[in-house]
PDB file of C-alpha atoms in Angstrom:
ATOM      1  CA  UNK A   1     -13.872   4.061  60.435  1.00  0.00           C
ATOM      2  CA  UNK A   2     -11.623   5.729  57.918  1.00  0.00           C
ATOM      3  CA  UNK A   3     -14.078   4.510  54.571  1.00  0.00           C
ATOM      4  CA  UNK A   4     -11.839   7.573  52.081  1.00  0.00           C
ATOM      5  CA  UNK A   5      -8.328   6.350  53.111  1.00  0.00           C
ATOM      6  CA  UNK A   6      -9.831   2.545  52.558  1.00  0.00           C
ATOM      7  CA  UNK A   7     -10.066   3.704  49.350  1.00  0.00           C
ATOM      8  CA  UNK A   8      -6.980   5.472  48.600  1.00  0.00           C
ATOM      9  CA  UNK A   9      -5.158   1.937  48.997  1.00  0.00           C
ATOM     10  CA  UNK A  10      -7.495  -0.015  47.979  1.00  0.00           C
ATOM     11  CA  UNK A  11      -7.437   2.202  44.797  1.00  0.00           C
ATOM     12  CA  UNK A  12      -3.032   2.909  44.931  1.00  0.00           C
ATOM     13  CA  UNK A  13      -2.878  -1.443  46.006  1.00  0.00           C
ATOM     14  CA  UNK A  14      -4.929  -2.422  42.524  1.00  0.00           C
ATOM     15  CA  UNK A  15      -5.327  -6.414  41.970  1.00  0.00           C
ATOM     16  CA  UNK A  16      -1.470  -6.243  44.256  1.00  0.00           C
ATOM     17  CA  UNK A  17      -1.757  -6.320  47.818  1.00  0.00           C
ATOM     18  CA  UNK A  18      -6.160  -7.014  49.549  1.00  0.00           C
ATOM     19  CA  UNK A  19      -6.651  -4.105  51.181  1.00  0.00           C
ATOM     20  CA  UNK A  20      -8.854  -4.924  53.584  1.00  0.00           C
ATOM     21  CA  UNK A  21     -11.300  -3.194  56.494  1.00  0.00           C
ATOM     22  CA  UNK A  22     -11.469  -4.681  60.289  1.00  0.00           C
ATOM     23  CA  UNK A  23     -13.864  -3.280  62.961  1.00  0.00           C
ATOM     24  CA  UNK A  24     -12.472  -0.002  64.785  1.00  0.00           C
ATOM     25  CA  UNK A  25     -13.100  -2.250  67.730  1.00  0.00           C
ATOM     26  CA  UNK A  26      -9.458  -1.481  70.666  1.00  0.00           C
ATOM     27  CA  UNK A  27      -7.412  -4.190  70.073  1.00  0.00           C
ATOM     28  CA  UNK A  28      -7.928  -4.970  66.780  1.00  0.00           C
ATOM     29  CA  UNK A  29      -4.407  -3.879  66.191  1.00  0.00           C
ATOM     30  CA  UNK A  30      -2.798  -5.266  68.416  1.00  0.00           C
ATOM     31  CA  UNK A  31      -0.760  -8.784  66.121  1.00  0.00           C
ATOM     32  CA  UNK A  32      -2.445 -12.162  67.702  1.00  0.00           C
ATOM     33  CA  UNK A  33      -5.873 -10.337  67.841  1.00  0.00           C
ATOM     34  CA  UNK A  34      -5.243  -8.536  64.071  1.00  0.00           C
ATOM     35  CA  UNK A  35      -4.182 -11.818  62.937  1.00  0.00           C
ATOM     36  CA  UNK A  36      -7.596 -13.830  64.189  1.00  0.00           C
ATOM     37  CA  UNK A  37      -9.363 -10.667  63.480  1.00  0.00           C
ATOM     38  CA  UNK A  38      -8.252 -11.442  58.992  1.00  0.00           C
ATOM     39  CA  UNK A  39      -7.199 -14.868  58.787  1.00  0.00           C
ATOM     40  CA  UNK A  40      -9.551 -16.855  61.374  1.00  0.00           C
ATOM     41  CA  UNK A  41      -6.215 -18.147  63.226  1.00  0.00           C
ATOM     42  CA  UNK A  42      -4.701 -18.964  66.979  1.00  0.00           C
ATOM     43  CA  UNK A  43      -1.507 -17.924  68.252  1.00  0.00           C
ATOM     44  CA  UNK A  44      -1.250 -20.162  70.801  1.00  0.00           C
ATOM     45  CA  UNK A  45       0.411 -18.963  73.901  1.00  0.00           C
ATOM     46  CA  UNK A  46       4.284 -18.880  74.357  1.00  0.00           C
ATOM     47  CA  UNK A  47       4.660 -19.020  70.103  1.00  0.00           C
ATOM     48  CA  UNK A  48       4.984 -16.769  68.018  1.00  0.00           C
ATOM     49  CA  UNK A  49       2.664 -15.415  64.642  1.00  0.00           C
ATOM     50  CA  UNK A  50       4.887 -17.279  62.291  1.00  0.00           C
ATOM     51  CA  UNK A  51       4.120 -20.454  63.898  1.00  0.00           C
ATOM     52  CA  UNK A  52       0.677 -20.713  62.188  1.00  0.00           C
ATOM     53  CA  UNK A  53       2.558 -19.190  59.224  1.00  0.00           C
ATOM     54  CA  UNK A  54       1.839 -15.444  59.430  1.00  0.00           C
ATOM     55  CA  UNK A  55       4.229 -12.605  59.189  1.00  0.00           C
ATOM     56  CA  UNK A  56       2.513  -9.043  60.528  1.00  0.00           C
ATOM     57  CA  UNK A  57       4.126  -5.557  59.644  1.00  0.00           C
ATOM     58  CA  UNK A  58       3.252  -2.392  59.639  1.00  0.00           C
ATOM     59  CA  UNK A  59       3.274  -0.115  56.914  1.00  0.00           C
ATOM     60  CA  UNK A  60       6.937   2.197  58.209  1.00  0.00           C
ATOM     61  CA  UNK A  61       9.164  -1.364  58.890  1.00  0.00           C
ATOM     62  CA  UNK A  62       7.349  -2.560  54.972  1.00  0.00           C
ATOM     63  CA  UNK A  63       8.343   0.628  53.770  1.00  0.00           C
ATOM     64  CA  UNK A  64      11.610   0.823  55.676  1.00  0.00           C
ATOM     65  CA  UNK A  65      12.961  -2.938  54.454  1.00  0.00           C
ATOM     66  CA  UNK A  66      12.359  -1.839  51.153  1.00  0.00           C
ATOM     67  CA  UNK A  67      14.324   1.810  50.950  1.00  0.00           C
ATOM     68  CA  UNK A  68      17.734  -0.890  52.654  1.00  0.00           C
ATOM     69  CA  UNK A  69      16.500  -3.627  50.501  1.00  0.00           C
ATOM     70  CA  UNK A  70      16.514  -1.397  47.352  1.00  0.00           C
ATOM     71  CA  UNK A  71      18.573   1.243  47.658  1.00  0.00           C
ATOM     72  CA  UNK A  72      21.070   0.612  50.811  1.00  0.00           C
ATOM     73  CA  UNK A  73      18.925   3.606  52.932  1.00  0.00           C
ATOM     74  CA  UNK A  74      19.291   3.417  56.287  1.00  0.00           C
ATOM     75  CA  UNK A  75      16.544   3.603  58.933  1.00  0.00           C
ATOM     76  CA  UNK A  76      16.695   7.669  59.925  1.00  0.00           C
ATOM     77  CA  UNK A  77      13.707   8.801  60.575  1.00  0.00           C
ATOM     78  CA  UNK A  78      10.306   8.173  61.406  1.00  0.00           C
ATOM     79  CA  UNK A  79       6.351   9.379  60.733  1.00  0.00           C
ATOM     80  CA  UNK A  80       4.819  11.028  64.215  1.00  0.00           C
ATOM     81  CA  UNK A  81       1.204  11.207  65.265  1.00  0.00           C
ATOM     82  CA  UNK A  82       1.479  14.931  67.354  1.00  0.00           C
ATOM     83  CA  UNK A  83      -2.472  15.053  68.467  1.00  0.00           C
ATOM     84  CA  UNK A  84      -4.518  16.845  71.302  1.00  0.00           C
ATOM     85  CA  UNK A  85      -5.336  20.136  72.256  1.00  0.00           C
ATOM     86  CA  UNK A  86      -2.815  21.650  70.421  1.00  0.00           C
ATOM     87  CA  UNK A  87      -2.632  24.580  66.531  1.00  0.00           C
ATOM     88  CA  UNK A  88      -1.286  22.728  63.884  1.00  0.00           C
ATOM     89  CA  UNK A  89      -1.415  18.543  64.840  1.00  0.00           C
ATOM     90  CA  UNK A  90      -0.528  15.955  62.399  1.00  0.00           C
ATOM     91  CA  UNK A  91       2.004  14.295  60.658  1.00  0.00           C
ATOM     92  CA  UNK A  92       5.163  14.645  60.990  1.00  0.00           C
ATOM     93  CA  UNK A  93       8.924  13.721  59.161  1.00  0.00           C
ATOM     94  CA  UNK A  94      10.813  13.367  62.197  1.00  0.00           C
ATOM     95  CA  UNK A  95      14.874  11.540  62.071  1.00  0.00           C
ATOM     96  CA  UNK A  96      15.480   9.949  65.176  1.00  0.00           C
ATOM     97  CA  UNK A  97      17.723  11.664  67.595  1.00  0.00           C
ATOM     98  CA  UNK A  98      15.952  14.664  66.856  1.00  0.00           C
ATOM     99  CA  UNK A  99      14.432  16.016  70.866  1.00  0.00           C
ATOM    100  CA  UNK A 100      10.740  15.458  71.653  1.00  0.00           C
ATOM    101  CA  UNK A 101      10.394  19.588  72.316  1.00  0.00           C
ATOM    102  CA  UNK A 102      11.744  20.030  68.483  1.00  0.00           C
ATOM    103  CA  UNK A 103       8.599  18.330  67.582  1.00  0.00           C
ATOM    104  CA  UNK A 104       6.659  19.619  69.926  1.00  0.00           C
ATOM    105  CA  UNK A 105       7.008  22.774  68.826  1.00  0.00           C
ATOM    106  CA  UNK A 106       6.674  22.479  65.345  1.00  0.00           C
ATOM    107  CA  UNK A 107       3.448  21.435  65.704  1.00  0.00           C
ATOM    108  CA  UNK A 108       2.683  24.228  67.733  1.00  0.00           C
ATOM    109  CA  UNK A 109       1.999  22.895  71.165  1.00  0.00           C
ATOM    110  CA  UNK A 110       4.614  24.909  73.404  1.00  0.00           C
ATOM    111  CA  UNK A 111       4.827  26.119  75.626  1.00  0.00           C
ATOM    112  CA  UNK A 112       3.140  22.617  77.499  1.00  0.00           C
ATOM    113  CA  UNK A 113       2.467  24.596  80.477  1.00  0.00           C
ATOM    114  CA  UNK A 114       0.159  22.238  83.155  1.00  0.00           C
ATOM    115  CA  UNK A 115      -0.535  19.704  79.591  1.00  0.00           C
ATOM    116  CA  UNK A 116       0.930  16.869  79.629  1.00  0.00           C
ATOM    117  CA  UNK A 117       2.775  14.354  76.640  1.00  0.00           C
ATOM    118  CA  UNK A 118       2.623  10.797  76.229  1.00  0.00           C
ATOM    119  CA  UNK A 119       4.001   8.648  73.749  1.00  0.00           C
ATOM    120  CA  UNK A 120       3.149   5.821  71.657  1.00  0.00           C
ATOM    121  CA  UNK A 121      -1.246   7.129  72.430  1.00  0.00           C
ATOM    122  CA  UNK A 122      -3.270   7.285  74.713  1.00  0.00           C
ATOM    123  CA  UNK A 123      -3.580   3.879  76.685  1.00  0.00           C
ATOM    124  CA  UNK A 124      -0.551   2.534  76.264  1.00  0.00           C
ATOM    125  CA  UNK A 125       1.691   4.677  75.684  1.00  0.00           C
ATOM    126  CA  UNK A 126       4.065   6.035  78.326  1.00  0.00           C
ATOM    127  CA  UNK A 127       4.981  10.198  80.154  1.00  0.00           C
ATOM    128  CA  UNK A 128       6.936  11.558  78.446  1.00  0.00           C
ATOM    129  CA  UNK A 129       9.051  13.682  81.709  1.00  0.00           C
ATOM    130  CA  UNK A 130      12.047  15.051  80.062  1.00  0.00           C
ATOM    131  CA  UNK A 131      10.963  16.759  76.519  1.00  0.00           C
ATOM    132  CA  UNK A 132      14.559  17.349  75.515  1.00  0.00           C
ATOM    133  CA  UNK A 133      14.220  12.990  75.218  1.00  0.00           C
ATOM    134  CA  UNK A 134      14.719  11.737  71.838  1.00  0.00           C
ATOM    135  CA  UNK A 135      12.138  10.369  69.439  1.00  0.00           C
ATOM    136  CA  UNK A 136      13.834   6.636  68.794  1.00  0.00           C
ATOM    137  CA  UNK A 137      12.353   4.227  66.216  1.00  0.00           C
ATOM    138  CA  UNK A 138       9.441   3.301  68.219  1.00  0.00           C
ATOM    139  CA  UNK A 139       7.820   6.610  68.951  1.00  0.00           C
ATOM    140  CA  UNK A 140       4.846   6.665  66.190  1.00  0.00           C
ATOM    141  CA  UNK A 141       3.005   9.021  68.265  1.00  0.00           C
ATOM    142  CA  UNK A 142       2.891  12.056  70.996  1.00  0.00           C
ATOM    143  CA  UNK A 143      -0.163  13.217  72.645  1.00  0.00           C
ATOM    144  CA  UNK A 144      -0.211  16.473  75.131  1.00  0.00           C
ATOM    145  CA  UNK A 145      -3.345  16.436  77.039  1.00  0.00           C
ATOM    146  CA  UNK A 146      -4.928  18.027  79.951  1.00  0.00           C
ATOM    147  CA  UNK A 147      -2.594  15.823  82.895  1.00  0.00           C
ATOM    148  CA  UNK A 148      -5.113  13.337  84.052  1.00  0.00           C
ATOM    149  CA  UNK A 149      -6.828  13.862  87.454  1.00  0.00           C
ATOM    150  CA  UNK A 150      -4.738  12.957  90.113  1.00  0.00           C
ATOM    151  CA  UNK A 151      -7.086  10.838  92.614  1.00  0.00           C
ATOM    152  CA  UNK A 152      -6.655   9.570  96.254  1.00  0.00           C
ATOM    153  CA  UNK A 153      -3.843   6.704  95.915  1.00  0.00           C
ATOM    154  CA  UNK A 154      -4.845   3.681  95.015  1.00  0.00           C
ATOM    155  CA  UNK A 155      -8.099   1.697  96.397  1.00  0.00           C
ATOM    156  CA  UNK A 156      -7.538  -2.835  97.307  1.00  0.00           C
ATOM    157  CA  UNK A 157      -8.411  -4.123  94.803  1.00  0.00           C
ATOM    158  CA  UNK A 158     -12.226  -5.638  95.688  1.00  0.00           C
ATOM    159  CA  UNK A 159     -12.410  -9.165  93.769  1.00  0.00           C
ATOM    160  CA  UNK A 160     -15.233  -7.438  91.419  1.00  0.00           C
ATOM    161  CA  UNK A 161     -14.268  -9.249  88.250  1.00  0.00           C
ATOM    162  CA  UNK A 162     -14.324  -5.941  85.440  1.00  0.00           C
ATOM    163  CA  UNK A 163     -11.252  -6.748  84.522  1.00  0.00           C
ATOM    164  CA  UNK A 164     -11.902 -10.068  83.169  1.00  0.00           C
ATOM    165  CA  UNK A 165     -14.070  -9.623  80.491  1.00  0.00           C
ATOM    166  CA  UNK A 166     -12.249  -6.602  78.364  1.00  0.00           C
ATOM    167  CA  UNK A 167      -8.438  -8.786  78.559  1.00  0.00           C
ATOM    168  CA  UNK A 168      -8.681  -9.217  74.583  1.00  0.00           C
ATOM    169  CA  UNK A 169      -6.033 -12.384  75.481  1.00  0.00           C
ATOM    170  CA  UNK A 170      -8.345 -13.894  77.684  1.00  0.00           C
ATOM    171  CA  UNK A 171      -6.095 -13.113  80.720  1.00  0.00           C
ATOM    172  CA  UNK A 172      -7.388 -12.898  84.554  1.00  0.00           C
ATOM    173  CA  UNK A 173      -5.888  -9.698  84.880  1.00  0.00           C
ATOM    174  CA  UNK A 174      -6.404  -9.782  89.175  1.00  0.00           C
ATOM    175  CA  UNK A 175      -4.777 -13.803  89.110  1.00  0.00           C
ATOM    176  CA  UNK A 176      -1.493 -12.017  87.703  1.00  0.00           C
ATOM    177  CA  UNK A 177      -2.118  -8.612  89.223  1.00  0.00           C
ATOM    178  CA  UNK A 178      -2.156 -10.872  93.025  1.00  0.00           C
ATOM    179  CA  UNK A 179       1.186 -12.567  92.752  1.00  0.00           C
ATOM    180  CA  UNK A 180       3.455  -9.407  90.717  1.00  0.00           C
ATOM    181  CA  UNK A 181       2.369  -7.722  93.664  1.00  0.00           C
ATOM    182  CA  UNK A 182       4.024 -10.040  95.813  1.00  0.00           C
ATOM    183  CA  UNK A 183       6.500 -10.881  93.827  1.00  0.00           C
ATOM    184  CA  UNK A 184       5.392 -14.150  92.927  1.00  0.00           C
ATOM    185  CA  UNK A 185       7.336 -14.763  89.547  1.00  0.00           C
ATOM    186  CA  UNK A 186       6.807 -18.193  89.126  1.00  0.00           C
ATOM    187  CA  UNK A 187       2.732 -17.692  89.209  1.00  0.00           C
ATOM    188  CA  UNK A 188       2.640 -14.237  87.619  1.00  0.00           C
ATOM    189  CA  UNK A 189       4.102 -16.288  84.760  1.00  0.00           C
ATOM    190  CA  UNK A 190       1.743 -19.695  85.112  1.00  0.00           C
ATOM    191  CA  UNK A 191      -1.331 -16.529  84.662  1.00  0.00           C
ATOM    192  CA  UNK A 192       0.777 -15.996  81.153  1.00  0.00           C
ATOM    193  CA  UNK A 193       2.331 -12.403  82.331  1.00  0.00           C
ATOM    194  CA  UNK A 194       4.293 -12.313  79.047  1.00  0.00           C
ATOM    195  CA  UNK A 195       0.878 -12.686  76.793  1.00  0.00           C
ATOM    196  CA  UNK A 196      -0.461  -9.476  78.377  1.00  0.00           C
ATOM    197  CA  UNK A 197      -0.150  -6.566  75.601  1.00  0.00           C
ATOM    198  CA  UNK A 198      -0.007  -3.523  77.766  1.00  0.00           C
ATOM    199  CA  UNK A 199      -2.956  -2.589  76.010  1.00  0.00           C
ATOM    200  CA  UNK A 200      -4.683  -0.895  80.233  1.00  0.00           C
ATOM    201  CA  UNK A 201      -7.965  -2.454  79.293  1.00  0.00           C
ATOM    202  CA  UNK A 202      -8.090  -4.057  83.237  1.00  0.00           C
ATOM    203  CA  UNK A 203      -6.146  -0.451  84.225  1.00  0.00           C
ATOM    204  CA  UNK A 204      -9.143   1.659  83.070  1.00  0.00           C
ATOM    205  CA  UNK A 205     -12.113  -0.348  83.712  1.00  0.00           C
ATOM    206  CA  UNK A 206     -10.862  -0.658  86.893  1.00  0.00           C
ATOM    207  CA  UNK A 207     -12.399   1.025  89.758  1.00  0.00           C
ATOM    208  CA  UNK A 208     -10.212   0.890  92.602  1.00  0.00           C
ATOM    209  CA  UNK A 209      -7.708   2.304  89.846  1.00  0.00           C
ATOM    210  CA  UNK A 210      -5.001  -0.078  90.446  1.00  0.00           C
ATOM    211  CA  UNK A 211      -2.310   0.707  87.379  1.00  0.00           C
ATOM    212  CA  UNK A 212      -2.462  -2.899  86.967  1.00  0.00           C
ATOM    213  CA  UNK A 213      -0.072  -2.269  83.365  1.00  0.00           C
ATOM    214  CA  UNK A 214       1.978  -0.946  85.923  1.00  0.00           C
ATOM    215  CA  UNK A 215       2.709  -3.653  88.081  1.00  0.00           C
ATOM    216  CA  UNK A 216       2.720  -6.357  84.451  1.00  0.00           C
ATOM    217  CA  UNK A 217       5.387  -4.183  83.014  1.00  0.00           C
ATOM    218  CA  UNK A 218       7.696  -3.997  86.093  1.00  0.00           C
ATOM    219  CA  UNK A 219       7.148  -7.313  86.715  1.00  0.00           C
ATOM    220  CA  UNK A 220       7.668  -8.068  83.311  1.00  0.00           C
ATOM    221  CA  UNK A 221      11.327  -6.100  83.193  1.00  0.00           C
ATOM    222  CA  UNK A 222      12.333  -8.055  86.736  1.00  0.00           C
ATOM    223  CA  UNK A 223      11.992 -11.455  85.125  1.00  0.00           C
ATOM    224  CA  UNK A 224      13.827 -10.189  82.563  1.00  0.00           C
ATOM    225  CA  UNK A 225      16.120  -9.240  84.673  1.00  0.00           C
ATOM    226  CA  UNK A 226      16.730 -11.809  86.244  1.00  0.00           C
TER     227      UNK A 226
END
Protein backbone atom coordinates (compact mmCIF):
# COMPACT_ATOMS: atom_id res chain seq x y z
CA UNK A 1 0.00 0.00 0.00
CA UNK A 2 3.03 2.31 -0.44
CA UNK A 3 3.66 2.45 -4.21
CA UNK A 4 5.89 5.54 -4.03
CA UNK A 5 8.20 3.86 -1.54
CA UNK A 6 8.25 0.70 -3.62
CA UNK A 7 9.19 2.62 -6.78
CA UNK A 8 11.94 4.52 -4.95
CA UNK A 9 13.40 1.28 -3.61
CA UNK A 10 13.24 -0.43 -7.00
CA UNK A 11 15.02 2.49 -8.65
CA UNK A 12 17.74 2.56 -6.01
CA UNK A 13 18.24 -1.22 -6.11
CA UNK A 14 18.51 -1.52 -9.87
CA UNK A 15 19.14 -5.11 -10.88
CA UNK A 16 20.91 -6.01 -7.63
CA UNK A 17 17.79 -6.57 -5.53
CA UNK A 18 14.31 -7.71 -6.48
CA UNK A 19 11.72 -5.46 -4.84
CA UNK A 20 8.38 -7.22 -4.42
CA UNK A 21 5.02 -5.91 -3.21
CA UNK A 22 3.06 -8.04 -0.77
CA UNK A 23 -0.61 -7.77 0.24
CA UNK A 24 -1.24 -5.23 2.99
CA UNK A 25 -2.92 -7.80 5.23
CA UNK A 26 -1.98 -7.95 8.90
CA UNK A 27 0.26 -9.68 9.93
CA UNK A 28 1.86 -10.20 6.50
CA UNK A 29 5.12 -8.80 7.89
CA UNK A 30 5.55 -11.77 10.22
CA UNK A 31 8.64 -13.80 9.40
CA UNK A 32 7.00 -17.11 8.53
CA UNK A 33 4.03 -15.44 6.86
CA UNK A 34 6.37 -13.37 4.70
CA UNK A 35 8.29 -16.47 3.63
CA UNK A 36 5.08 -18.17 2.53
CA UNK A 37 3.89 -15.12 0.58
CA UNK A 38 7.22 -14.59 -1.19
CA UNK A 39 8.42 -18.15 -1.79
CA UNK A 40 5.45 -20.45 -1.24
CA UNK A 41 7.48 -22.37 1.35
CA UNK A 42 6.02 -23.34 4.72
CA UNK A 43 8.29 -23.31 7.77
CA UNK A 44 7.31 -26.41 9.80
CA UNK A 45 6.39 -26.06 13.45
CA UNK A 46 9.42 -25.98 15.70
CA UNK A 47 11.86 -25.19 12.89
CA UNK A 48 13.51 -21.98 11.76
CA UNK A 49 13.45 -20.30 8.33
CA UNK A 50 17.02 -21.41 7.70
CA UNK A 51 15.76 -25.02 7.69
CA UNK A 52 13.87 -24.25 4.47
CA UNK A 53 16.77 -22.32 2.99
CA UNK A 54 15.59 -18.81 3.83
CA UNK A 55 17.04 -16.01 5.97
CA UNK A 56 14.80 -13.08 6.91
CA UNK A 57 16.49 -9.84 7.91
CA UNK A 58 14.81 -6.49 8.35
CA UNK A 59 16.30 -3.38 6.79
CA UNK A 60 17.74 -1.98 10.01
CA UNK A 61 19.51 -5.27 10.73
CA UNK A 62 21.06 -5.32 7.26
CA UNK A 63 22.18 -1.72 7.68
CA UNK A 64 23.75 -2.51 11.07
CA UNK A 65 25.59 -5.52 9.61
CA UNK A 66 26.93 -3.39 6.76
CA UNK A 67 28.36 -0.74 9.11
CA UNK A 68 29.76 -3.39 11.46
CA UNK A 69 31.53 -5.27 8.66
CA UNK A 70 32.78 -2.35 6.59
CA UNK A 71 33.65 0.16 9.31
CA UNK A 72 33.57 -1.78 12.59
CA UNK A 73 30.81 0.52 13.81
CA UNK A 74 28.72 -0.92 16.66
CA UNK A 75 24.96 -0.63 16.76
CA UNK A 76 24.30 2.41 18.94
CA UNK A 77 21.22 3.92 17.30
CA UNK A 78 18.02 2.99 15.57
CA UNK A 79 15.19 4.59 13.64
CA UNK A 80 12.07 4.96 15.75
CA UNK A 81 8.66 5.90 14.37
CA UNK A 82 6.74 8.22 16.68
CA UNK A 83 3.09 8.39 15.71
CA UNK A 84 -0.38 9.06 17.02
CA UNK A 85 -2.14 12.19 18.20
CA UNK A 86 0.99 14.36 18.45
CA UNK A 87 2.30 17.61 17.00
CA UNK A 88 5.26 16.32 14.97
CA UNK A 89 4.98 12.62 14.09
CA UNK A 90 7.79 11.10 12.08
CA UNK A 91 10.83 8.86 12.02
CA UNK A 92 13.68 9.78 14.34
CA UNK A 93 17.24 8.50 14.61
CA UNK A 94 17.55 7.72 18.31
CA UNK A 95 20.61 6.70 20.29
CA UNK A 96 20.12 3.49 22.26
CA UNK A 97 19.53 4.35 25.90
CA UNK A 98 17.77 7.65 25.23
CA UNK A 99 14.83 8.05 27.63
CA UNK A 100 11.47 7.67 25.95
CA UNK A 101 10.51 11.03 27.40
CA UNK A 102 13.19 12.80 25.33
CA UNK A 103 11.92 11.23 22.14
CA UNK A 104 8.31 12.13 22.91
CA UNK A 105 9.33 15.69 23.76
CA UNK A 106 11.16 16.03 20.44
CA UNK A 107 8.02 14.84 18.62
CA UNK A 108 5.79 17.32 20.43
CA UNK A 109 3.96 14.62 22.36
CA UNK A 110 4.32 16.12 25.83
CA UNK A 111 2.52 16.63 28.10
CA UNK A 112 0.76 13.31 27.71
CA UNK A 113 -2.23 14.06 29.88
CA UNK A 114 -4.46 10.98 29.88
CA UNK A 115 -2.88 9.55 26.74
CA UNK A 116 -0.84 6.37 26.88
CA UNK A 117 2.35 5.32 25.11
CA UNK A 118 2.67 1.94 23.42
CA UNK A 119 6.02 0.56 22.31
CA UNK A 120 6.20 -1.35 19.01
CA UNK A 121 2.75 -0.80 17.56
CA UNK A 122 -0.95 -1.05 18.37
CA UNK A 123 -1.43 -4.82 18.02
CA UNK A 124 1.79 -6.39 19.28
CA UNK A 125 3.09 -3.53 21.39
CA UNK A 126 3.30 -3.17 25.14
CA UNK A 127 2.34 -0.17 27.23
CA UNK A 128 5.17 2.08 28.44
CA UNK A 129 4.31 2.84 32.05
CA UNK A 130 7.50 4.82 32.74
CA UNK A 131 8.57 7.29 30.04
CA UNK A 132 11.96 7.57 31.73
CA UNK A 133 12.65 4.04 30.47
CA UNK A 134 15.32 3.84 27.75
CA UNK A 135 14.87 3.19 24.07
CA UNK A 136 16.38 -0.25 23.45
CA UNK A 137 17.52 -1.87 20.21
CA UNK A 138 14.14 -3.59 19.86
CA UNK A 139 12.02 -0.42 20.05
CA UNK A 140 10.96 0.54 16.53
CA UNK A 141 7.81 2.53 17.27
CA UNK A 142 6.29 4.71 19.96
CA UNK A 143 2.55 5.18 19.57
CA UNK A 144 0.76 7.88 21.54
CA UNK A 145 -2.97 7.31 21.80
CA UNK A 146 -6.00 7.87 23.95
CA UNK A 147 -6.39 5.28 26.71
CA UNK A 148 -8.56 2.32 25.73
CA UNK A 149 -12.11 2.31 26.95
CA UNK A 150 -12.06 0.50 30.25
CA UNK A 151 -14.78 -2.13 30.11
CA UNK A 152 -15.72 -4.45 32.90
CA UNK A 153 -13.53 -7.40 33.69
CA UNK A 154 -13.15 -9.96 30.88
CA UNK A 155 -16.10 -12.29 30.55
CA UNK A 156 -15.85 -16.09 30.45
CA UNK A 157 -14.98 -17.68 27.13
CA UNK A 158 -18.22 -18.54 25.32
CA UNK A 159 -16.46 -20.88 22.85
CA UNK A 160 -17.73 -18.90 19.90
CA UNK A 161 -14.67 -19.85 17.84
CA UNK A 162 -14.17 -16.34 16.45
CA UNK A 163 -10.48 -16.50 17.38
CA UNK A 164 -9.73 -19.62 15.36
CA UNK A 165 -10.07 -18.41 11.74
CA UNK A 166 -8.11 -15.19 12.36
CA UNK A 167 -4.96 -16.93 13.67
CA UNK A 168 -2.33 -16.56 10.92
CA UNK A 169 -0.41 -19.57 12.23
CA UNK A 170 -3.40 -21.92 12.28
CA UNK A 171 -3.49 -22.41 16.04
CA UNK A 172 -6.56 -22.89 18.21
CA UNK A 173 -6.45 -19.92 20.62
CA UNK A 174 -9.42 -21.24 22.54
CA UNK A 175 -7.65 -24.48 23.44
CA UNK A 176 -4.43 -22.61 24.19
CA UNK A 177 -6.24 -20.28 26.56
CA UNK A 178 -7.80 -23.14 28.52
CA UNK A 179 -4.42 -24.80 28.98
CA UNK A 180 -2.46 -21.70 29.96
CA UNK A 181 -5.29 -20.48 32.24
CA UNK A 182 -4.89 -23.64 34.29
CA UNK A 183 -1.09 -23.62 34.00
CA UNK A 184 -1.19 -26.88 32.08
CA UNK A 185 1.99 -26.00 30.23
CA UNK A 186 2.58 -29.47 28.79
CA UNK A 187 -0.77 -29.33 27.01
CA UNK A 188 -0.09 -25.76 25.91
CA UNK A 189 3.11 -26.90 24.23
CA UNK A 190 1.23 -29.80 22.64
CA UNK A 191 -1.01 -27.10 21.13
CA UNK A 192 2.16 -25.39 19.78
CA UNK A 193 2.17 -22.41 22.13
CA UNK A 194 5.60 -21.31 20.92
CA UNK A 195 4.36 -21.06 17.33
CA UNK A 196 2.21 -18.12 18.45
CA UNK A 197 3.65 -14.87 17.03
CA UNK A 198 1.82 -12.59 19.51
CA UNK A 199 0.03 -10.78 16.68
CA UNK A 200 -3.03 -10.07 18.84
CA UNK A 201 -5.64 -10.98 16.22
CA UNK A 202 -7.39 -13.43 18.55
CA UNK A 203 -7.68 -10.93 21.38
CA UNK A 204 -8.91 -8.26 18.96
CA UNK A 205 -11.91 -10.29 17.84
CA UNK A 206 -12.76 -11.86 21.22
CA UNK A 207 -16.30 -10.79 22.22
CA UNK A 208 -15.49 -11.56 25.86
CA UNK A 209 -12.55 -9.12 25.84
CA UNK A 210 -10.16 -11.79 27.09
CA UNK A 211 -6.53 -10.58 26.83
CA UNK A 212 -5.44 -13.80 25.14
CA UNK A 213 -2.01 -12.62 24.05
CA UNK A 214 -1.07 -11.56 27.57
CA UNK A 215 -1.93 -15.06 28.79
CA UNK A 216 0.22 -16.63 26.07
CA UNK A 217 3.16 -14.33 26.77
CA UNK A 218 2.97 -15.12 30.48
CA UNK A 219 2.89 -18.86 29.77
CA UNK A 220 5.90 -18.64 27.47
CA UNK A 221 7.88 -16.76 30.10
CA UNK A 222 6.85 -19.24 32.78
CA UNK A 223 7.88 -22.21 30.66
CA UNK A 224 11.22 -20.63 29.82
CA UNK A 225 11.80 -19.91 33.51
CA UNK A 226 11.03 -23.54 34.39
